[in-house]
XYZ file of N, CA and C in Angstrom:
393
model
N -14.565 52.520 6.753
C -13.455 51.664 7.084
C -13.935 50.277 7.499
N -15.091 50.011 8.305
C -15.421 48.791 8.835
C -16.270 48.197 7.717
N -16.605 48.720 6.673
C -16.953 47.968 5.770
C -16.331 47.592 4.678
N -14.832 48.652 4.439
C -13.614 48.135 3.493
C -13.111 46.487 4.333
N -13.067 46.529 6.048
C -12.181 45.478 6.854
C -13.404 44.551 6.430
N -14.584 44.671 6.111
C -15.643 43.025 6.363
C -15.262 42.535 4.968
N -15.406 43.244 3.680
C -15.050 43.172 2.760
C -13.928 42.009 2.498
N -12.831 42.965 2.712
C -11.561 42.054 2.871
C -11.618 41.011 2.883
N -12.224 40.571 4.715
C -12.187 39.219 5.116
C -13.299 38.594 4.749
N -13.963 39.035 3.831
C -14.621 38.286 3.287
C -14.567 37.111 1.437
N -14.006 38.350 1.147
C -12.834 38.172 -0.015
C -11.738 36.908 0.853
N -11.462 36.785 1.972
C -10.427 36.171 2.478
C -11.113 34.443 2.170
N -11.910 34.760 2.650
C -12.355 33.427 3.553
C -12.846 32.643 2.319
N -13.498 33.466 1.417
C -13.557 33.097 -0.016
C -12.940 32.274 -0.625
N -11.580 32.940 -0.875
C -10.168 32.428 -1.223
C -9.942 31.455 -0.524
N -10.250 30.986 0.657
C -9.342 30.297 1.797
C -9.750 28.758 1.488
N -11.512 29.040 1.511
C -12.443 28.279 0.767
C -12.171 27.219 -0.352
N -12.228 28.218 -1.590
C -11.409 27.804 -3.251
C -10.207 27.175 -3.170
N -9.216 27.575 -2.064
C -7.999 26.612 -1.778
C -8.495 25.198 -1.177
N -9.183 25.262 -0.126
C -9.230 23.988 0.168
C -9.773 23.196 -0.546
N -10.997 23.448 -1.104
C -11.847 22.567 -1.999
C -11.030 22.567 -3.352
N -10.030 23.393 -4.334
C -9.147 22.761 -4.927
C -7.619 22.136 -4.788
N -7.318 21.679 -3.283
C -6.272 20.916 -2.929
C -7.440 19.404 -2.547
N -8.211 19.568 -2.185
C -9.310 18.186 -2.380
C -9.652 18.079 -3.512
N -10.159 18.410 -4.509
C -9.765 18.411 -6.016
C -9.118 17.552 -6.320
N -8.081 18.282 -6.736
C -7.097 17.997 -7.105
C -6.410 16.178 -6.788
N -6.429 16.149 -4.970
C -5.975 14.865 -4.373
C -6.900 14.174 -5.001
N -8.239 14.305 -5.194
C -9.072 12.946 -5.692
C -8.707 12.764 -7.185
N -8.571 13.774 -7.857
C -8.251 13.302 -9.043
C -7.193 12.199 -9.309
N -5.802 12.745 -8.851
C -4.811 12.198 -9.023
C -4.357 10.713 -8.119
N -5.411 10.612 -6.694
C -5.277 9.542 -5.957
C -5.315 8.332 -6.757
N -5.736 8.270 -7.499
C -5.904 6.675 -8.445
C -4.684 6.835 -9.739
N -4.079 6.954 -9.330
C -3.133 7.194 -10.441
C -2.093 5.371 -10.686
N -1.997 5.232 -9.338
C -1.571 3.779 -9.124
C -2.920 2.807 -9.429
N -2.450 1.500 -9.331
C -3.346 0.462 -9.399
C -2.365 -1.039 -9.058
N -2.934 -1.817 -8.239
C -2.304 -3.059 -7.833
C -3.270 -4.211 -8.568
N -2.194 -5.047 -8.753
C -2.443 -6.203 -9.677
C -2.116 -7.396 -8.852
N -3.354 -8.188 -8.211
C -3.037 -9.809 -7.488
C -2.444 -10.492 -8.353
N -1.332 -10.873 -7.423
C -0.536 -12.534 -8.005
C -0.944 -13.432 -6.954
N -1.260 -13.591 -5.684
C -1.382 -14.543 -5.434
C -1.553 -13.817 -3.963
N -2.791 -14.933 -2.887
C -3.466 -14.537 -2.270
C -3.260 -15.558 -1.078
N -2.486 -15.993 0.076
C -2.676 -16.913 1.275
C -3.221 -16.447 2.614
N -4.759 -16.978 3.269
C -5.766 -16.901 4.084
C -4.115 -17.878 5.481
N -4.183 -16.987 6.393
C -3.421 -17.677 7.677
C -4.598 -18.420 7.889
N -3.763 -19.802 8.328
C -4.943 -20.962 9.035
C -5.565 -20.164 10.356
N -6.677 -20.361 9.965
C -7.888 -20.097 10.913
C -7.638 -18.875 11.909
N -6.534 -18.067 11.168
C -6.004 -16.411 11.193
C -6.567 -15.956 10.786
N -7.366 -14.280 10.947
C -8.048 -13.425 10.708
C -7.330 -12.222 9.601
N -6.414 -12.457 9.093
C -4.925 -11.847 8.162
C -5.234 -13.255 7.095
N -5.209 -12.326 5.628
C -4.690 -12.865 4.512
C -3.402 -12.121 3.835
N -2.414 -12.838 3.269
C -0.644 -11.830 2.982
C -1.577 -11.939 1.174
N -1.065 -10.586 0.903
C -1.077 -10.765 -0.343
C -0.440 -10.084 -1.198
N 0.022 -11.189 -2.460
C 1.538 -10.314 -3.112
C 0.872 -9.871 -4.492
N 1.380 -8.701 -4.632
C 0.693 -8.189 -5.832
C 1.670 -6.842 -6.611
N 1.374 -6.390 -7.517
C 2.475 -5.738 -8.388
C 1.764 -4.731 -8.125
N 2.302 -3.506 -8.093
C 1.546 -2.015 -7.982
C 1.955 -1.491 -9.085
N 1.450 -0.833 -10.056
C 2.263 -0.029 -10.993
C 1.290 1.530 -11.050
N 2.156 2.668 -11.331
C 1.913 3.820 -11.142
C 2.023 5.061 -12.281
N 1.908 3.799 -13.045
C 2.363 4.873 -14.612
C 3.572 4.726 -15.349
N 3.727 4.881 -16.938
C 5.220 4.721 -17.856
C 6.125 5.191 -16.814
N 6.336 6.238 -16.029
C 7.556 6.842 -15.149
C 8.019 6.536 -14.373
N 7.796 5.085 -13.661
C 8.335 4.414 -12.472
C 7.597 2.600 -13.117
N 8.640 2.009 -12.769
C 8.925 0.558 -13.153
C 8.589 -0.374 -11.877
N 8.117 -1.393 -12.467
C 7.699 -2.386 -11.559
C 7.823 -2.772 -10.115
N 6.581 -2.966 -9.137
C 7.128 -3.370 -8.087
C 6.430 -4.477 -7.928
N 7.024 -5.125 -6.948
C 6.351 -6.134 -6.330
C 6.050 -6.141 -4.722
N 4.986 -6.209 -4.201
C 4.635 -5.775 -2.694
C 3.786 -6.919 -2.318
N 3.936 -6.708 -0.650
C 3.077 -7.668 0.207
C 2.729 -6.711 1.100
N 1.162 -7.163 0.906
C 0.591 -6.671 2.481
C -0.198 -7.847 3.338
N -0.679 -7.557 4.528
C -1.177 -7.902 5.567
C -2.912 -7.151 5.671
N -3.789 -7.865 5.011
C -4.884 -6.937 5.401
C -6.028 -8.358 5.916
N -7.112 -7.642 6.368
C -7.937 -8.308 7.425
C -8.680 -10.049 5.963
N -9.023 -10.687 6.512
C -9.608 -11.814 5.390
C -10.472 -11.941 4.671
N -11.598 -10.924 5.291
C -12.543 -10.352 4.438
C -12.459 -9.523 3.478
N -11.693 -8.551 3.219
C -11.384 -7.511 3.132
C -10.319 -7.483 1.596
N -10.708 -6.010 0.497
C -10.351 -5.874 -0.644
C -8.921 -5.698 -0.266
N -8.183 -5.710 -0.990
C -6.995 -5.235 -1.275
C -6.837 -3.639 -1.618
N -7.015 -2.852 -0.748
C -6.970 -1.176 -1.173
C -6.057 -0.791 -1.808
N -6.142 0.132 -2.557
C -5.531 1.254 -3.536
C -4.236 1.818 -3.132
N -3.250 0.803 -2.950
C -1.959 1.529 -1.956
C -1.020 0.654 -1.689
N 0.368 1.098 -1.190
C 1.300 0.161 -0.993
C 1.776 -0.759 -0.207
N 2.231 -1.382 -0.820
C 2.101 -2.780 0.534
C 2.856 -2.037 2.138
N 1.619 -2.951 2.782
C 2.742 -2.495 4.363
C 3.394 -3.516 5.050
N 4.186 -4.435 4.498
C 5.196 -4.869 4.914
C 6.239 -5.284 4.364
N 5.575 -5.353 2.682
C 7.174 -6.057 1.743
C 6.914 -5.395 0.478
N 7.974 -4.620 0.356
C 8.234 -3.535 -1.044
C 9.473 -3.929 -2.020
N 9.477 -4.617 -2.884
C 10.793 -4.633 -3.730
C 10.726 -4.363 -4.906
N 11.693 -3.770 -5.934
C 12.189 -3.827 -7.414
C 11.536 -4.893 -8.198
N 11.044 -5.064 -9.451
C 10.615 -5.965 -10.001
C 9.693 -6.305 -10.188
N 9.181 -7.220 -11.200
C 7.558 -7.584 -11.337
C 7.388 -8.981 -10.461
N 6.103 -9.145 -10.308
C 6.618 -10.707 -9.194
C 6.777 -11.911 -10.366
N 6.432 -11.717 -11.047
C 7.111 -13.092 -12.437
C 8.293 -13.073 -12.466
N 9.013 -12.011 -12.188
C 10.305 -12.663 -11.919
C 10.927 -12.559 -10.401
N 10.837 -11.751 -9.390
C 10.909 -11.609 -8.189
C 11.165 -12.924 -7.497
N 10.645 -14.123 -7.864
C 9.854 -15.300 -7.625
C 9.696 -15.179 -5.869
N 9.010 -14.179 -5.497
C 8.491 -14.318 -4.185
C 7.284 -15.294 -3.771
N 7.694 -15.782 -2.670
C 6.534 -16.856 -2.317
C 5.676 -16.744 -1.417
N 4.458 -16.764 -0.581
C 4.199 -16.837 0.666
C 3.809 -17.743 1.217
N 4.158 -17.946 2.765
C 3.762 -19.020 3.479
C 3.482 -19.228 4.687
N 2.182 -19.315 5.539
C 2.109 -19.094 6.527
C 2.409 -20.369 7.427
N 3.549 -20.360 8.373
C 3.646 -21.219 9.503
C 2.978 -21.456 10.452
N 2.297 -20.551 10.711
C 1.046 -20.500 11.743
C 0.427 -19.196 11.284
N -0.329 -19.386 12.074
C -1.421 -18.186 12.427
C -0.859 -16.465 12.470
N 0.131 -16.848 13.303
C 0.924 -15.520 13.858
C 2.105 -15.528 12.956
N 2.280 -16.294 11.761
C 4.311 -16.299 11.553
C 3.561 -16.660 9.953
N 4.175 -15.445 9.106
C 4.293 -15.471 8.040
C 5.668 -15.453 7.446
N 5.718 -16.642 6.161
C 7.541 -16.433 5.802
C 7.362 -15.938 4.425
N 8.427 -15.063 3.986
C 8.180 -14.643 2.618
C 9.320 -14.949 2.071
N 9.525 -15.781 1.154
C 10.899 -16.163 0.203
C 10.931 -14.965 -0.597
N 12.268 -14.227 -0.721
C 12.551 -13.612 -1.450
C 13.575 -14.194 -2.755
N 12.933 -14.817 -3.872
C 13.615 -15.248 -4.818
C 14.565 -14.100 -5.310
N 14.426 -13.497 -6.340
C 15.098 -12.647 -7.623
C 15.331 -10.858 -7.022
N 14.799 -10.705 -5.795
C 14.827 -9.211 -5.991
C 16.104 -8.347 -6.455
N 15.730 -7.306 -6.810
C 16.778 -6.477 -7.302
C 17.100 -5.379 -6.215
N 15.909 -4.704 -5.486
C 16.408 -3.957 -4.297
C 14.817 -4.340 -3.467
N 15.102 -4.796 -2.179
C 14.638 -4.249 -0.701
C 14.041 -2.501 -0.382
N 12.828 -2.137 -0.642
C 12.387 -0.907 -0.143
C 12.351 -0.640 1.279
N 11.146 -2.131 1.376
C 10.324 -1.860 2.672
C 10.696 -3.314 3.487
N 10.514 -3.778 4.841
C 11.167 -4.981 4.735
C 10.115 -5.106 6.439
N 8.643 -4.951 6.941
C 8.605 -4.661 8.194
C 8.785 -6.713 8.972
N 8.834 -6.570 9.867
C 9.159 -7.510 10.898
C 8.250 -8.265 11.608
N 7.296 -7.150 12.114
C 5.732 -7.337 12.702
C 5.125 -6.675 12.143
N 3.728 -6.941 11.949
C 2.728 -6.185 11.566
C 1.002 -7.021 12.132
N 0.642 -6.136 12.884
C -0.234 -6.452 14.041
C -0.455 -7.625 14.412
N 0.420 -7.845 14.969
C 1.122 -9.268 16.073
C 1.090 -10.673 15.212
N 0.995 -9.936 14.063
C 1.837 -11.217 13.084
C 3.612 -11.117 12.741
N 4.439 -11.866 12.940
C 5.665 -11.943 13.009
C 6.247 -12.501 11.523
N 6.927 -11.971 10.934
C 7.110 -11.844 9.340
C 8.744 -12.158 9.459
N 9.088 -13.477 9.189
C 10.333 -14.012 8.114
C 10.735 -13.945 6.750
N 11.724 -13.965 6.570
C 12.458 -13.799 5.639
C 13.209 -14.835 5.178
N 13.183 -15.059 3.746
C 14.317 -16.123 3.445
C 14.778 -15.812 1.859
């Protein structure tokens, strides 16, 4: 009997194993499935934040976006969606603009959009307008 029960849980842990390492699998495969495309890139004066607007697209099955993020000035543009401005559309026509007022106050013209996803306000103690 105590060697049918080691058995088992050994068979278990096996399995438990093969699951995790093919749900990690799997996520790496499919993680790059998106890809973002720069339109245009503004460094805040002598701010440690560059805004940058760029199109994400994710495959024939979902249609154009146009996004802004907030990432450090050194720093790539990562594999992912903007975290502060998400809308409908490609930015050639979107005609979104960016512009930093200061250091701390970024304004983003929203020309053409078709829908508002994401819309944040602050994003690490930079203060984000709208027009």
């Amino acid at each position: 009997m105590k060697g049918f029960l080691s058995a088992v849980l050994i068979i278990l842990g096996i399995l438990a194993g093969l699951a995790v390492a093919g749900f990690y699998f799997l996520d790496r495969l499919f993680s790059d499935l998106c890809g973002n495309e720069i339109f245009q890139e503004k460094a805040a004066p002598k701010g440690r934040f560059k805004a940058v607007l760029f199109q994400r697209d994710c495959g024939a099955t979902t249609g154009f976006s146009t996004q802004v993020s907030l990432i450090p000035v050194d720093a790539p543009l990562p594999n992912e969606s903007g975290n502060v401005f998400v809308t409908n559309g490609h930015p050639q026509d979107t005609q979104i603009n960016l512009q930093w007022r200061t250091p701390e106050n970024l304004l983003i013209r929203n020309g053409v959009s078709l829908k508002t996803i994401k819309q944040e306000v602050f994003y690490q103690g930079i203060r984000i307008d709208y027009e």
